[in-house]
Short mmCIF file of C-alpha atoms and ligand atoms in Angstrom, two decimals:
data_model
loop_
_atom_site.label_atom_id
_atom_site.label_comp_id
_atom_site.label_asym_id
_atom_site.label_seq_id
_atom_site.Cartn_x
_atom_site.Cartn_y
_atom_site.Cartn_z
CA THR A 1 -56.51 -62.03 41.72
CA MET A 2 -52.98 -62.05 40.33
CA ALA A 3 -51.61 -59.54 37.84
CA PRO A 4 -53.23 -59.82 34.38
CA GLN A 5 -51.14 -59.44 31.21
CA GLY A 6 -52.05 -57.51 28.07
CA SER A 7 -54.09 -54.58 29.42
CA GLN A 8 -55.74 -52.46 26.71
CA ALA A 9 -54.21 -49.07 27.70
CA PRO A 10 -52.83 -47.26 24.61
CA LEU A 11 -49.05 -47.67 24.33
CA GLU A 12 -46.90 -44.62 25.11
CA PHE A 13 -43.27 -43.68 24.40
CA GLY A 14 -43.41 -45.31 20.94
CA GLY A 15 -44.44 -48.74 22.26
CA PRO A 16 -41.96 -51.61 22.79
CA LEU A 17 -39.55 -50.31 20.15
CA GLY A 18 -39.50 -46.82 21.64
CA ALA A 19 -39.06 -48.26 25.13
CA ALA A 20 -36.17 -50.49 23.96
CA ALA A 21 -34.51 -47.51 22.28
CA LEU A 22 -34.91 -45.32 25.38
CA LEU A 23 -33.57 -48.12 27.57
CA LEU A 24 -30.25 -47.81 25.78
CA LEU A 25 -30.38 -44.18 24.72
CA LEU A 26 -30.96 -42.65 28.16
CA PRO A 27 -27.89 -44.18 29.86
CA ALA A 28 -25.82 -43.60 26.69
CA THR A 29 -26.81 -39.92 26.70
CA MET A 30 -25.96 -39.58 30.38
CA PHE A 31 -22.45 -41.04 29.88
CA HIS A 32 -21.98 -38.95 26.74
CA LEU A 33 -22.76 -35.78 28.72
CA LEU A 34 -20.44 -36.78 31.58
CA LEU A 35 -17.56 -37.37 29.18
CA VAL A 36 -18.17 -34.32 27.01
CA ALA A 37 -18.51 -31.91 29.95
CA ARG A 38 -14.90 -32.52 30.98
CA SER A 39 -13.49 -32.53 27.44
CA GLY A 40 -11.85 -29.42 25.95
CA PRO A 41 -14.21 -28.83 22.99
CA ALA A 42 -17.31 -29.78 25.08
CA ARG A 43 -19.30 -30.56 21.93
CA LEU A 44 -22.84 -31.71 22.72
CA LEU A 45 -23.37 -32.94 19.18
CA GLY A 46 -20.62 -35.18 17.92
CA PRO A 47 -18.84 -38.26 19.16
CA PRO A 48 -17.70 -38.51 22.80
CA PRO A 49 -14.02 -37.60 23.26
CA TYR A 50 -13.18 -41.27 24.05
CA LEU A 51 -14.87 -44.43 25.26
CA PRO A 52 -14.09 -45.22 28.91
CA GLY A 53 -12.65 -48.65 29.69
CA PRO A 54 -14.04 -50.90 32.43
CA GLU A 55 -11.38 -49.70 34.90
CA GLU A 56 -12.76 -46.16 34.58
CA LEU A 57 -16.37 -47.23 35.04
CA TRP A 58 -16.06 -49.83 37.76
CA SER A 59 -14.81 -48.84 41.18
CA PRO A 60 -15.55 -50.67 44.45
CA ARG A 61 -15.09 -47.31 46.23
CA ALA A 62 -17.87 -45.79 44.15
CA LEU A 63 -20.08 -48.80 44.85
CA LEU A 64 -19.47 -48.47 48.57
CA LEU A 65 -20.12 -44.72 48.50
CA TRP A 66 -23.32 -45.16 46.50
CA LEU A 67 -24.68 -47.90 48.79
CA THR A 68 -23.79 -45.81 51.86
CA TRP A 69 -25.63 -42.87 50.29
CA LEU A 70 -28.76 -44.91 49.59
CA SER A 71 -28.70 -46.41 53.09
CA LEU A 72 -28.36 -42.97 54.64
CA GLN A 73 -31.36 -41.70 52.68
CA VAL A 74 -33.39 -44.79 53.64
CA ALA A 75 -32.50 -44.19 57.30
CA LEU A 76 -33.54 -40.52 57.04
CA TYR A 77 -36.82 -41.56 55.37
CA LEU A 78 -37.56 -43.86 58.30
CA LEU A 79 -37.04 -41.12 60.92
CA PRO A 80 -40.21 -39.72 62.50
CA ALA A 81 -41.93 -37.26 60.14
CA ARG A 82 -43.46 -33.87 60.99
CA LYS A 83 -46.55 -35.05 59.14
CA VAL A 84 -47.96 -38.18 57.54
CA ALA A 85 -50.03 -37.38 54.45
CA GLU A 86 -52.65 -39.44 52.65
CA GLY A 87 -52.24 -40.06 48.92
CA GLN A 88 -54.94 -39.90 46.25
CA GLU A 89 -57.72 -42.48 46.34
CA LEU A 90 -56.69 -45.80 44.75
CA LYS A 91 -58.73 -48.19 42.56
CA ASP A 92 -59.85 -50.13 45.63
CA LYS A 93 -60.94 -46.83 47.28
CA SER A 94 -58.14 -47.02 49.86
CA ARG A 95 -55.46 -44.35 50.42
CA LEU A 96 -51.79 -44.89 51.25
CA CYS A 97 -49.91 -42.92 53.90
CA TYR A 98 -46.64 -41.12 53.17
CA PRO A 99 -44.14 -39.53 55.60
CA ILE A 100 -43.46 -35.85 54.88
CA ASN A 101 -39.84 -35.55 56.01
CA GLY A 102 -37.94 -34.85 52.78
CA PHE A 103 -36.84 -31.36 53.80
CA GLN A 104 -35.70 -32.74 57.13
CA ALA A 105 -33.65 -35.32 55.17
CA LEU A 106 -32.03 -32.48 53.19
CA VAL A 107 -31.12 -30.53 56.33
CA LEU A 108 -29.81 -33.59 58.17
CA THR A 109 -27.78 -34.61 55.10
CA ALA A 110 -26.29 -31.10 54.96
CA LEU A 111 -25.39 -31.30 58.66
CA LEU A 112 -23.82 -34.74 58.26
CA VAL A 113 -21.84 -33.66 55.18
CA GLY A 114 -20.72 -30.47 57.00
CA LEU A 115 -19.62 -32.58 59.94
CA GLY A 116 -17.84 -34.99 57.60
CA VAL A 117 -16.00 -32.17 55.82
CA SER A 118 -14.94 -30.66 59.14
CA VAL A 119 -13.27 -33.96 60.10
CA GLY A 120 -11.55 -34.28 56.72
CA LEU A 121 -14.08 -35.92 54.35
CA PRO A 122 -12.71 -35.04 50.91
CA LEU A 123 -15.80 -33.58 49.18
CA ARG A 124 -13.52 -32.33 46.40
CA ALA A 125 -12.81 -35.94 45.41
CA LEU A 126 -16.40 -36.42 44.26
CA PRO A 127 -16.05 -34.80 40.80
CA GLU A 128 -13.36 -37.34 39.90
CA MET A 129 -15.74 -40.17 40.84
CA LEU A 130 -18.73 -39.07 38.78
CA LEU A 131 -18.19 -41.62 36.01
CA PRO A 132 -17.99 -44.73 38.26
CA LEU A 133 -20.78 -43.35 40.46
CA ALA A 134 -23.04 -42.86 37.43
CA PHE A 135 -22.17 -46.39 36.33
CA VAL A 136 -23.07 -47.90 39.68
CA ALA A 137 -26.28 -45.82 39.84
CA THR A 138 -27.28 -47.11 36.38
CA LEU A 139 -26.51 -50.67 37.42
CA THR A 140 -28.60 -50.20 40.59
CA ALA A 141 -31.49 -48.84 38.50
CA PHE A 142 -31.38 -51.88 36.17
CA ILE A 143 -31.24 -54.42 39.01
CA PHE A 144 -33.85 -52.56 41.02
CA SER A 145 -36.20 -52.39 38.00
CA LEU A 146 -35.80 -56.14 37.48
CA PHE A 147 -36.77 -56.65 41.11
CA LEU A 148 -39.78 -54.35 40.64
CA TYR A 149 -40.83 -56.22 37.49
CA MET A 150 -40.73 -59.54 39.35
CA LYS A 151 -42.45 -58.13 42.38
CA ALA A 152 -45.33 -57.06 40.13
CA LEU A 153 -45.78 -60.68 39.00
CA VAL A 154 -47.10 -61.55 42.45
CA ALA A 155 -48.96 -58.28 43.08
CA PRO A 156 -52.78 -58.23 43.05
CA ALA A 157 -54.39 -56.82 39.87
CA SER A 158 -55.67 -53.80 41.80
CA ALA A 159 -52.05 -52.78 42.56
CA LEU A 160 -51.07 -52.42 38.89
CA ALA A 161 -50.64 -49.16 36.98
CA PRO A 162 -52.98 -48.34 34.07
CA GLY A 163 -50.05 -48.47 31.60
CA GLY A 164 -47.02 -50.75 31.84
CA ASN A 165 -48.99 -54.00 31.75
CA SER A 166 -49.14 -54.62 28.02
CA GLY A 167 -47.65 -58.10 28.20
CA ASN A 168 -44.54 -56.99 26.30
CA PRO A 169 -41.70 -57.51 28.82
CA ILE A 170 -39.43 -54.72 27.50
CA TYR A 171 -42.20 -52.14 27.41
CA ASP A 172 -43.49 -53.15 30.83
CA PHE A 173 -39.98 -53.25 32.32
CA PHE A 174 -39.39 -49.71 31.03
CA LEU A 175 -42.71 -48.18 32.04
CA GLY A 176 -43.22 -50.03 35.30
CA ARG A 177 -45.99 -52.44 36.22
CA GLU A 178 -46.89 -51.81 39.85
CA LEU A 179 -48.28 -48.41 40.79
CA ASN A 180 -47.07 -48.13 44.38
CA PRO A 181 -44.59 -50.94 45.08
CA ARG A 182 -44.00 -51.18 48.81
CA ILE A 183 -42.43 -53.43 51.40
CA TYR A 184 -44.49 -52.88 54.53
CA SER A 185 -44.92 -49.10 54.65
CA PHE A 186 -41.71 -48.34 52.71
CA ASP A 187 -42.83 -46.84 49.40
CA PHE A 188 -40.09 -47.32 46.78
CA LYS A 189 -41.40 -44.87 44.18
CA TYR A 190 -42.17 -42.06 46.61
CA PHE A 191 -38.78 -42.53 48.28
CA CYS A 192 -36.88 -42.45 44.98
CA GLU A 193 -38.84 -39.60 43.36
CA LEU A 194 -37.27 -36.87 45.47
CA ARG A 195 -34.62 -37.82 47.99
CA PRO A 196 -31.62 -39.82 46.73
CA GLY A 197 -31.57 -38.09 43.34
CA LEU A 198 -32.41 -34.49 44.19
CA ILE A 199 -30.18 -34.36 47.27
CA SER A 200 -27.22 -35.97 45.49
CA TRP A 201 -27.70 -33.48 42.62
CA VAL A 202 -27.06 -30.52 44.93
CA LEU A 203 -24.29 -32.39 46.73
CA ILE A 204 -22.50 -33.01 43.42
CA ASN A 205 -22.96 -29.31 42.58
CA LEU A 206 -21.42 -28.40 45.94
CA ALA A 207 -18.47 -30.75 45.38
CA LEU A 208 -17.87 -29.15 41.97
CA LEU A 209 -17.92 -25.74 43.66
CA ALA A 210 -15.42 -26.93 46.28
CA GLN A 211 -13.19 -28.38 43.57
CA GLU A 212 -13.31 -25.08 41.67
CA ALA A 213 -12.34 -23.21 44.83
CA GLU A 214 -9.38 -25.59 45.24
CA LEU A 215 -8.30 -25.18 41.61
CA ARG A 216 -8.78 -21.43 41.17
CA GLY A 217 -8.62 -20.01 44.67
CA SER A 218 -12.34 -19.29 44.92
CA PRO A 219 -15.56 -20.41 43.22
CA SER A 220 -16.62 -18.32 40.23
CA LEU A 221 -19.73 -16.16 40.27
CA ALA A 222 -21.24 -18.41 37.58
CA MET A 223 -20.69 -21.47 39.82
CA TRP A 224 -22.29 -19.68 42.79
CA LEU A 225 -25.36 -18.81 40.70
CA VAL A 226 -25.83 -22.34 39.35
CA ASN A 227 -25.42 -23.77 42.87
CA GLY A 228 -27.78 -21.22 44.40
CA PHE A 229 -30.53 -21.57 41.77
CA GLN A 230 -30.52 -25.36 41.83
CA LEU A 231 -30.38 -25.51 45.63
CA LEU A 232 -33.44 -23.25 45.72
CA TYR A 233 -35.21 -25.62 43.29
CA VAL A 234 -34.33 -28.76 45.26
CA GLY A 235 -35.10 -27.14 48.63
CA ASP A 236 -38.45 -25.97 47.26
CA ALA A 237 -39.32 -29.47 45.95
CA LEU A 238 -38.53 -31.07 49.31
CA TRP A 239 -40.30 -28.33 51.28
CA HIS A 240 -43.41 -28.97 49.16
CA GLU A 241 -42.88 -32.74 49.17
CA GLU A 242 -46.57 -33.43 49.74
CA ALA A 243 -47.36 -31.95 46.30
CA VAL A 244 -45.58 -34.86 44.65
CA LEU A 245 -48.45 -37.11 45.79
CA THR A 246 -50.72 -35.61 43.12
CA THR A 247 -48.21 -35.83 40.23
CA MET A 248 -48.86 -38.35 37.46
CA ASP A 249 -45.65 -40.14 38.42
CA ILE A 250 -47.20 -41.16 41.73
CA THR A 251 -50.89 -41.41 40.77
CA HIS A 252 -50.70 -42.86 37.25
CA ASP A 253 -47.29 -44.23 36.23
CA GLY A 254 -45.95 -47.57 37.37
CA PHE A 255 -42.51 -47.82 38.90
CA GLY A 256 -40.13 -49.24 36.33
CA PHE A 257 -36.83 -48.47 34.69
CA MET A 258 -37.88 -45.03 33.41
CA LEU A 259 -38.51 -43.59 36.85
CA ALA A 260 -35.91 -45.67 38.70
CA PHE A 261 -33.16 -44.63 36.30
CA GLY A 262 -34.57 -41.09 36.03
CA ASP A 263 -34.66 -40.61 39.80
CA LEU A 264 -31.45 -42.40 40.78
CA ALA A 265 -29.08 -41.69 37.90
CA TRP A 266 -30.43 -39.21 35.36
CA VAL A 267 -31.29 -36.46 37.85
CA PRO A 268 -28.00 -36.31 39.81
CA PHE A 269 -25.62 -36.88 36.90
CA THR A 270 -27.27 -34.88 34.11
CA TYR A 271 -29.03 -32.14 36.09
CA SER A 272 -25.59 -31.19 37.51
CA LEU A 273 -24.27 -30.70 33.96
CA GLN A 274 -23.94 -26.90 34.19
CA ALA A 275 -21.76 -27.11 37.31
CA GLN A 276 -19.69 -29.89 35.65
CA PHE A 277 -19.25 -27.72 32.58
CA LEU A 278 -18.21 -24.70 34.66
CA LEU A 279 -15.50 -26.64 36.51
CA TYR A 280 -13.76 -27.53 33.26
CA HIS A 281 -14.75 -24.41 31.26
CA PRO A 282 -14.56 -21.39 33.58
CA GLN A 283 -16.68 -18.41 32.51
CA SER A 284 -16.21 -14.81 33.50
CA LEU A 285 -19.52 -13.30 34.45
CA GLY A 286 -19.93 -9.62 35.29
CA LEU A 287 -22.23 -8.33 38.01
CA PRO A 288 -24.72 -6.65 35.60
CA MET A 289 -25.24 -9.89 33.63
CA ALA A 290 -25.38 -11.90 36.87
CA SER A 291 -28.15 -9.56 38.12
CA VAL A 292 -30.15 -10.04 34.91
CA ILE A 293 -29.81 -13.84 35.25
CA CYS A 294 -30.93 -13.66 38.91
CA LEU A 295 -33.94 -11.66 37.80
CA ILE A 296 -34.81 -14.28 35.16
CA ASN A 297 -34.55 -17.05 37.77
CA ALA A 298 -36.68 -15.04 40.21
CA ILE A 299 -39.39 -14.48 37.57
CA GLY A 300 -39.36 -18.19 36.69
CA TYR A 301 -39.54 -19.20 40.34
CA TYR A 302 -42.33 -16.69 41.03
CA ILE A 303 -44.48 -18.16 38.23
CA PHE A 304 -43.57 -21.79 39.08
CA ARG A 305 -44.27 -21.46 42.80
CA GLY A 306 -47.28 -19.14 42.35
CA ALA A 307 -48.96 -21.55 39.91
CA ASN A 308 -48.18 -24.71 41.89
CA SER A 309 -49.26 -23.20 45.21
CA GLN A 310 -52.44 -21.75 43.73
CA LYS A 311 -53.51 -25.14 42.39
CA ASN A 312 -52.49 -27.00 45.56
CA THR A 313 -54.36 -24.52 47.78
CA PHE A 314 -57.42 -24.74 45.53
CA ARG A 315 -57.40 -28.56 45.48
CA LYS A 316 -57.03 -28.73 49.28
CA ASN A 317 -59.73 -26.18 50.02
CA PRO A 318 -61.54 -24.31 47.21
CA SER A 319 -63.00 -21.82 49.69
CA ASP A 320 -59.57 -20.76 51.02
CA PRO A 321 -59.63 -16.92 50.87
CA ARG A 322 -56.47 -16.93 48.67
CA VAL A 323 -58.30 -18.74 45.86
CA ALA A 324 -62.00 -18.30 46.65
CA GLY A 325 -62.30 -15.27 44.34
CA LEU A 326 -60.95 -17.10 41.28
CA GLU A 327 -63.23 -18.08 38.40
CA THR A 328 -63.84 -21.81 37.94
CA ILE A 329 -65.58 -24.32 35.64
CA PRO A 330 -67.58 -27.12 37.27
CA THR A 331 -66.91 -30.68 36.06
CA ALA A 332 -69.03 -33.83 36.21
CA THR A 333 -66.67 -35.28 38.85
CA GLY A 334 -67.66 -32.57 41.34
CA ARG A 335 -64.12 -31.07 41.16
CA LYS A 336 -63.71 -27.64 39.60
CA LEU A 337 -61.11 -26.28 37.20
CA LEU A 338 -59.53 -22.87 37.71
CA VAL A 339 -59.94 -20.55 34.71
CA SER A 340 -58.51 -17.36 36.15
CA GLY A 341 -55.34 -16.54 38.08
CA TRP A 342 -52.24 -18.43 36.92
CA TRP A 343 -54.30 -21.28 35.46
CA GLY A 344 -56.26 -18.79 33.32
CA MET A 345 -53.07 -17.56 31.64
CA VAL A 346 -52.01 -20.89 30.09
CA ARG A 347 -53.00 -24.48 30.86
CA HIS A 348 -49.58 -25.24 32.41
CA PRO A 349 -48.20 -22.05 33.96
CA ASN A 350 -46.00 -24.14 36.30
CA TYR A 351 -44.16 -25.59 33.27
CA LEU A 352 -43.60 -22.08 31.93
CA GLY A 353 -41.97 -20.97 35.20
CA ASP A 354 -39.90 -24.15 35.30
CA LEU A 355 -38.63 -23.53 31.75
CA ILE A 356 -37.71 -19.91 32.54
CA MET A 357 -35.68 -21.17 35.50
CA ALA A 358 -34.01 -23.77 33.24
CA LEU A 359 -32.88 -20.91 31.00
CA ALA A 360 -31.46 -19.03 34.00
CA TRP A 361 -29.45 -22.13 35.00
CA SER A 362 -27.75 -22.27 31.60
CA LEU A 363 -27.05 -18.58 31.02
CA PRO A 364 -24.21 -18.36 33.62
CA CYS A 365 -22.34 -20.81 31.35
CA GLY A 366 -22.20 -18.24 28.55
CA VAL A 367 -23.23 -18.75 24.95
CA SER A 368 -20.04 -20.23 23.50
CA HIS A 369 -21.24 -23.84 23.93
CA LEU A 370 -24.52 -25.66 23.37
CA LEU A 371 -23.72 -28.26 26.06
CA PRO A 372 -24.97 -26.31 29.13
CA TYR A 373 -28.27 -25.75 27.28
CA PHE A 374 -28.86 -29.51 27.10
CA TYR A 375 -31.10 -29.37 30.19
CA LEU A 376 -33.25 -26.64 28.64
CA LEU A 377 -33.65 -28.64 25.40
CA TYR A 378 -34.33 -31.96 27.12
CA PHE A 379 -36.68 -30.32 29.61
CA THR A 380 -38.68 -28.59 26.86
CA ALA A 381 -39.16 -31.98 25.15
CA LEU A 382 -40.04 -33.64 28.48
CA LEU A 383 -42.61 -30.97 29.42
CA VAL A 384 -44.21 -30.84 25.96
CA HIS A 385 -44.62 -34.63 26.10
CA ARG A 386 -45.76 -34.53 29.74
CA GLU A 387 -48.27 -31.80 28.98
CA ALA A 388 -49.74 -33.92 26.16
CA ARG A 389 -50.00 -36.93 28.51
CA ASP A 390 -51.63 -34.81 31.22
CA GLU A 391 -54.15 -33.36 28.72
CA GLN A 392 -55.08 -36.90 27.69
CA GLN A 393 -55.68 -37.86 31.30
CA CYS A 394 -57.65 -34.67 32.03
CA LEU A 395 -59.79 -35.22 28.94
CA GLN A 396 -60.62 -38.68 30.26
CA LYS A 397 -61.35 -37.33 33.75
CA TYR A 398 -63.28 -34.19 32.84
CA GLY A 399 -64.61 -34.70 29.26
CA LEU A 400 -66.67 -31.71 28.09
CA ALA A 401 -65.52 -29.48 30.95
CA TRP A 402 -61.93 -29.99 29.81
CA HIS A 403 -62.94 -28.96 26.24
CA GLU A 404 -64.48 -25.81 27.67
CA TYR A 405 -61.28 -25.11 29.65
CA CYS A 406 -59.22 -25.51 26.44
CA GLN A 407 -61.50 -23.04 24.67
CA ARG A 408 -61.28 -20.48 27.47
CA VAL A 409 -57.52 -20.96 27.93
CA PRO A 410 -56.26 -21.83 24.44
CA TYR A 411 -52.48 -21.86 25.06
CA ARG A 412 -50.74 -24.79 26.72
CA ILE A 413 -47.43 -23.48 28.12
CA VAL A 414 -46.35 -20.19 26.52
CA PRO A 415 -48.99 -17.47 26.05
CA TYR A 416 -49.71 -16.68 22.35
CA ILE A 417 -47.03 -19.15 21.21
CA TYR A 418 -47.76 -22.70 22.34
N1 NDP B 501 -37.47 -30.70 36.79
C1 NDP B 501 -38.05 -31.76 36.32
O1 NDP B 501 -37.42 -32.66 35.78
C2 NDP B 501 -39.53 -31.88 36.36
C3 NDP B 501 -40.29 -30.93 36.98
N2 NDP B 501 -41.65 -31.03 36.99
C4 NDP B 501 -42.40 -29.98 37.69
O2 NDP B 501 -43.19 -30.61 38.66
C5 NDP B 501 -44.40 -29.88 38.88
C6 NDP B 501 -45.60 -30.82 38.83
O3 NDP B 501 -45.89 -31.13 37.47
P1 NDP B 501 -46.85 -32.28 36.96
O4 NDP B 501 -46.68 -33.45 37.82
O5 NDP B 501 -46.60 -32.48 35.52
O6 NDP B 501 -48.32 -31.81 37.13
P2 NDP B 501 -49.12 -30.46 37.39
O7 NDP B 501 -48.76 -29.90 38.71
O8 NDP B 501 -49.05 -29.57 36.22
O9 NDP B 501 -50.57 -31.03 37.54
C7 NDP B 501 -51.44 -31.37 36.49
C8 NDP B 501 -52.79 -31.62 37.12
O10 NDP B 501 -53.30 -30.39 37.66
C9 NDP B 501 -54.74 -30.41 37.63
N3 NDP B 501 -55.15 -29.26 36.85
C10 NDP B 501 -54.85 -28.97 35.57
N4 NDP B 501 -55.42 -27.81 35.19
C11 NDP B 501 -56.10 -27.35 36.27
C12 NDP B 501 -56.90 -26.20 36.50
N5 NDP B 501 -57.11 -25.29 35.55
N6 NDP B 501 -57.45 -26.04 37.71
C13 NDP B 501 -57.23 -26.96 38.70
N7 NDP B 501 -56.50 -28.07 38.52
C14 NDP B 501 -55.93 -28.26 37.32
C15 NDP B 501 -55.13 -31.72 36.97
O11 NDP B 501 -55.27 -32.72 37.98
P3 NDP B 501 -56.53 -32.79 38.99
O12 NDP B 501 -57.67 -32.07 38.33
O13 NDP B 501 -56.77 -34.25 39.17
O14 NDP B 501 -56.10 -32.12 40.25
C16 NDP B 501 -53.87 -32.10 36.19
O15 NDP B 501 -53.80 -33.47 35.97
C17 NDP B 501 -44.43 -28.80 37.81
O16 NDP B 501 -44.07 -27.58 38.35
C18 NDP B 501 -43.39 -29.25 36.80
O17 NDP B 501 -42.83 -28.13 36.15
C19 NDP B 501 -42.27 -32.08 36.42
C20 NDP B 501 -41.56 -33.04 35.78
C21 NDP B 501 -40.13 -33.04 35.70
C1 LIG B 502 -35.06 -40.18 32.22
C2 LIG B 502 -36.35 -39.90 31.59
C3 LIG B 502 -36.25 -39.12 30.34
C4 LIG B 502 -37.41 -39.35 32.42
C5 LIG B 502 -37.10 -39.22 33.86
C6 LIG B 502 -38.07 -38.37 34.50
C7 LIG B 502 -37.68 -37.93 35.90
C8 LIG B 502 -36.25 -37.43 35.88
C9 LIG B 502 -38.66 -36.86 36.32
C10 LIG B 502 -40.10 -37.36 36.28
C11 LIG B 502 -40.81 -36.44 37.17
C12 LIG B 502 -39.94 -35.77 37.96
C13 LIG B 502 -40.23 -34.75 38.88
C14 LIG B 502 -39.22 -34.02 39.47
C15 LIG B 502 -37.79 -34.32 39.14
C16 LIG B 502 -37.60 -35.11 37.87
C17 LIG B 502 -38.54 -36.27 37.75
C18 LIG B 502 -38.21 -37.32 38.77
C19 LIG B 502 -39.50 -32.98 40.53
C20 LIG B 502 -39.23 -33.65 41.84
C21 LIG B 502 -38.59 -31.76 40.36
C22 LIG B 502 -38.90 -30.67 41.38
C23 LIG B 502 -40.35 -30.24 41.29
O1 LIG B 502 -40.63 -29.28 42.27
C24 LIG B 502 -41.27 -31.44 41.47
C25 LIG B 502 -40.94 -32.47 40.40
C26 LIG B 502 -41.91 -33.63 40.39
C27 LIG B 502 -41.68 -34.46 39.16
#
């Protein structure tokens, strides 16, 4: 059967009006941040320093660079993988296969960029191209989402996501209609979720570091920390690429503008905000403060990785000796919920670790400006909203057992606070 319209799933993100607002607000925020980061006052709140004209946004060179980048990442995705993993079971009881070669793509990209730089590729020119690159990435996300929307019109009903099929075109365009859009075995959502965005994020960071070295003789300690912390985060995500197969983005959400724009434009151009800020607003950071910030990042990473690995190990094999001793609650589905270890501390310990790391990424930028703390603020809002969505889905999946879990572990993200 063909795709039905008007599914009864409750509307999220404020319905069609919220989706329409976000459709404009997200790109506007991204351009605001890009413009403000390079301006003298660097005021997060307040008007942008100026409005860029078309000649500043449109550049055929940026288009060419962006398309080359996407093609390179597609080519790396298609290379033989060290492993092919199966995704979660779908509505029709089948499972899709996914190549696990994201970390390999990161390493090969690094080698290619290193090779390019050694033969004169001007990495330092990238910071000057951020505005036209962000423009072309946004344009790509819009066009790509239109394609995805149309593709869903001819997809079978079983291929559609639970949300994103309300019948309202703006809402459905934003949320995404098809769960796992593919052409042959090429999975668009899985490809976009990690590679082009995360890898270009660290590449932009590196270019900002190189530009700082050119301008000031050597990169600042603050720039090194931001680069190091975020590279660790991206490397970790790609190393544990398989874990993305159980996230709600892959198992529940359709692929529409929200994820396409989020993955392709929002991640590289706003997650690199701290490094952008540091290039234009150098900060002096002493070794003692730098050590404290490293410690904060290490604590955050320890919680984040510990919690994610504990859950992944438990879901793969509950009798694995590393998790077999943990206390659990049985659920009607046959799956159990952990109630001790990291998942007995709060219901989303991984979010807590992630937020602590977000703080460590902003602190090297000092406390004179709010701008570098944008990521922390946005990310808190994103995770609070995401946690609420996940709770809703877990309540549906596990019913009474989930209530019991909430009683035994009353806090969501921060112990004794939230
Ligand atoms: N930097 C960024 O922009 C973003 C980062 N992230 C990070 O990505 C990672 C993945 O996050 P996310 O996709 O939200 O999902 P989570 O990894 O938090 O997974 C949630 C799922 O875990 C399972 N679960 C929940 N509680 C328990 C328990 N007590 N015992 C066993 N299983 C449990 C449930 O699924 P089930 O029972 O079906 O297994 C639930 O749906 C996180 O570390 C997050 O911080 C996420 C979004 C954006
Ligand atoms: C632009 C919107 C406000 C929302 C966009 C959301 C996306 C940017 C994020 C949705 C889920 C994400 C995940 C990650 C990055 C950000 C997006 C794509 C990770 C890959 C980050 C690294 C972690 O280790 C895993 C994350 C999975 C979810």
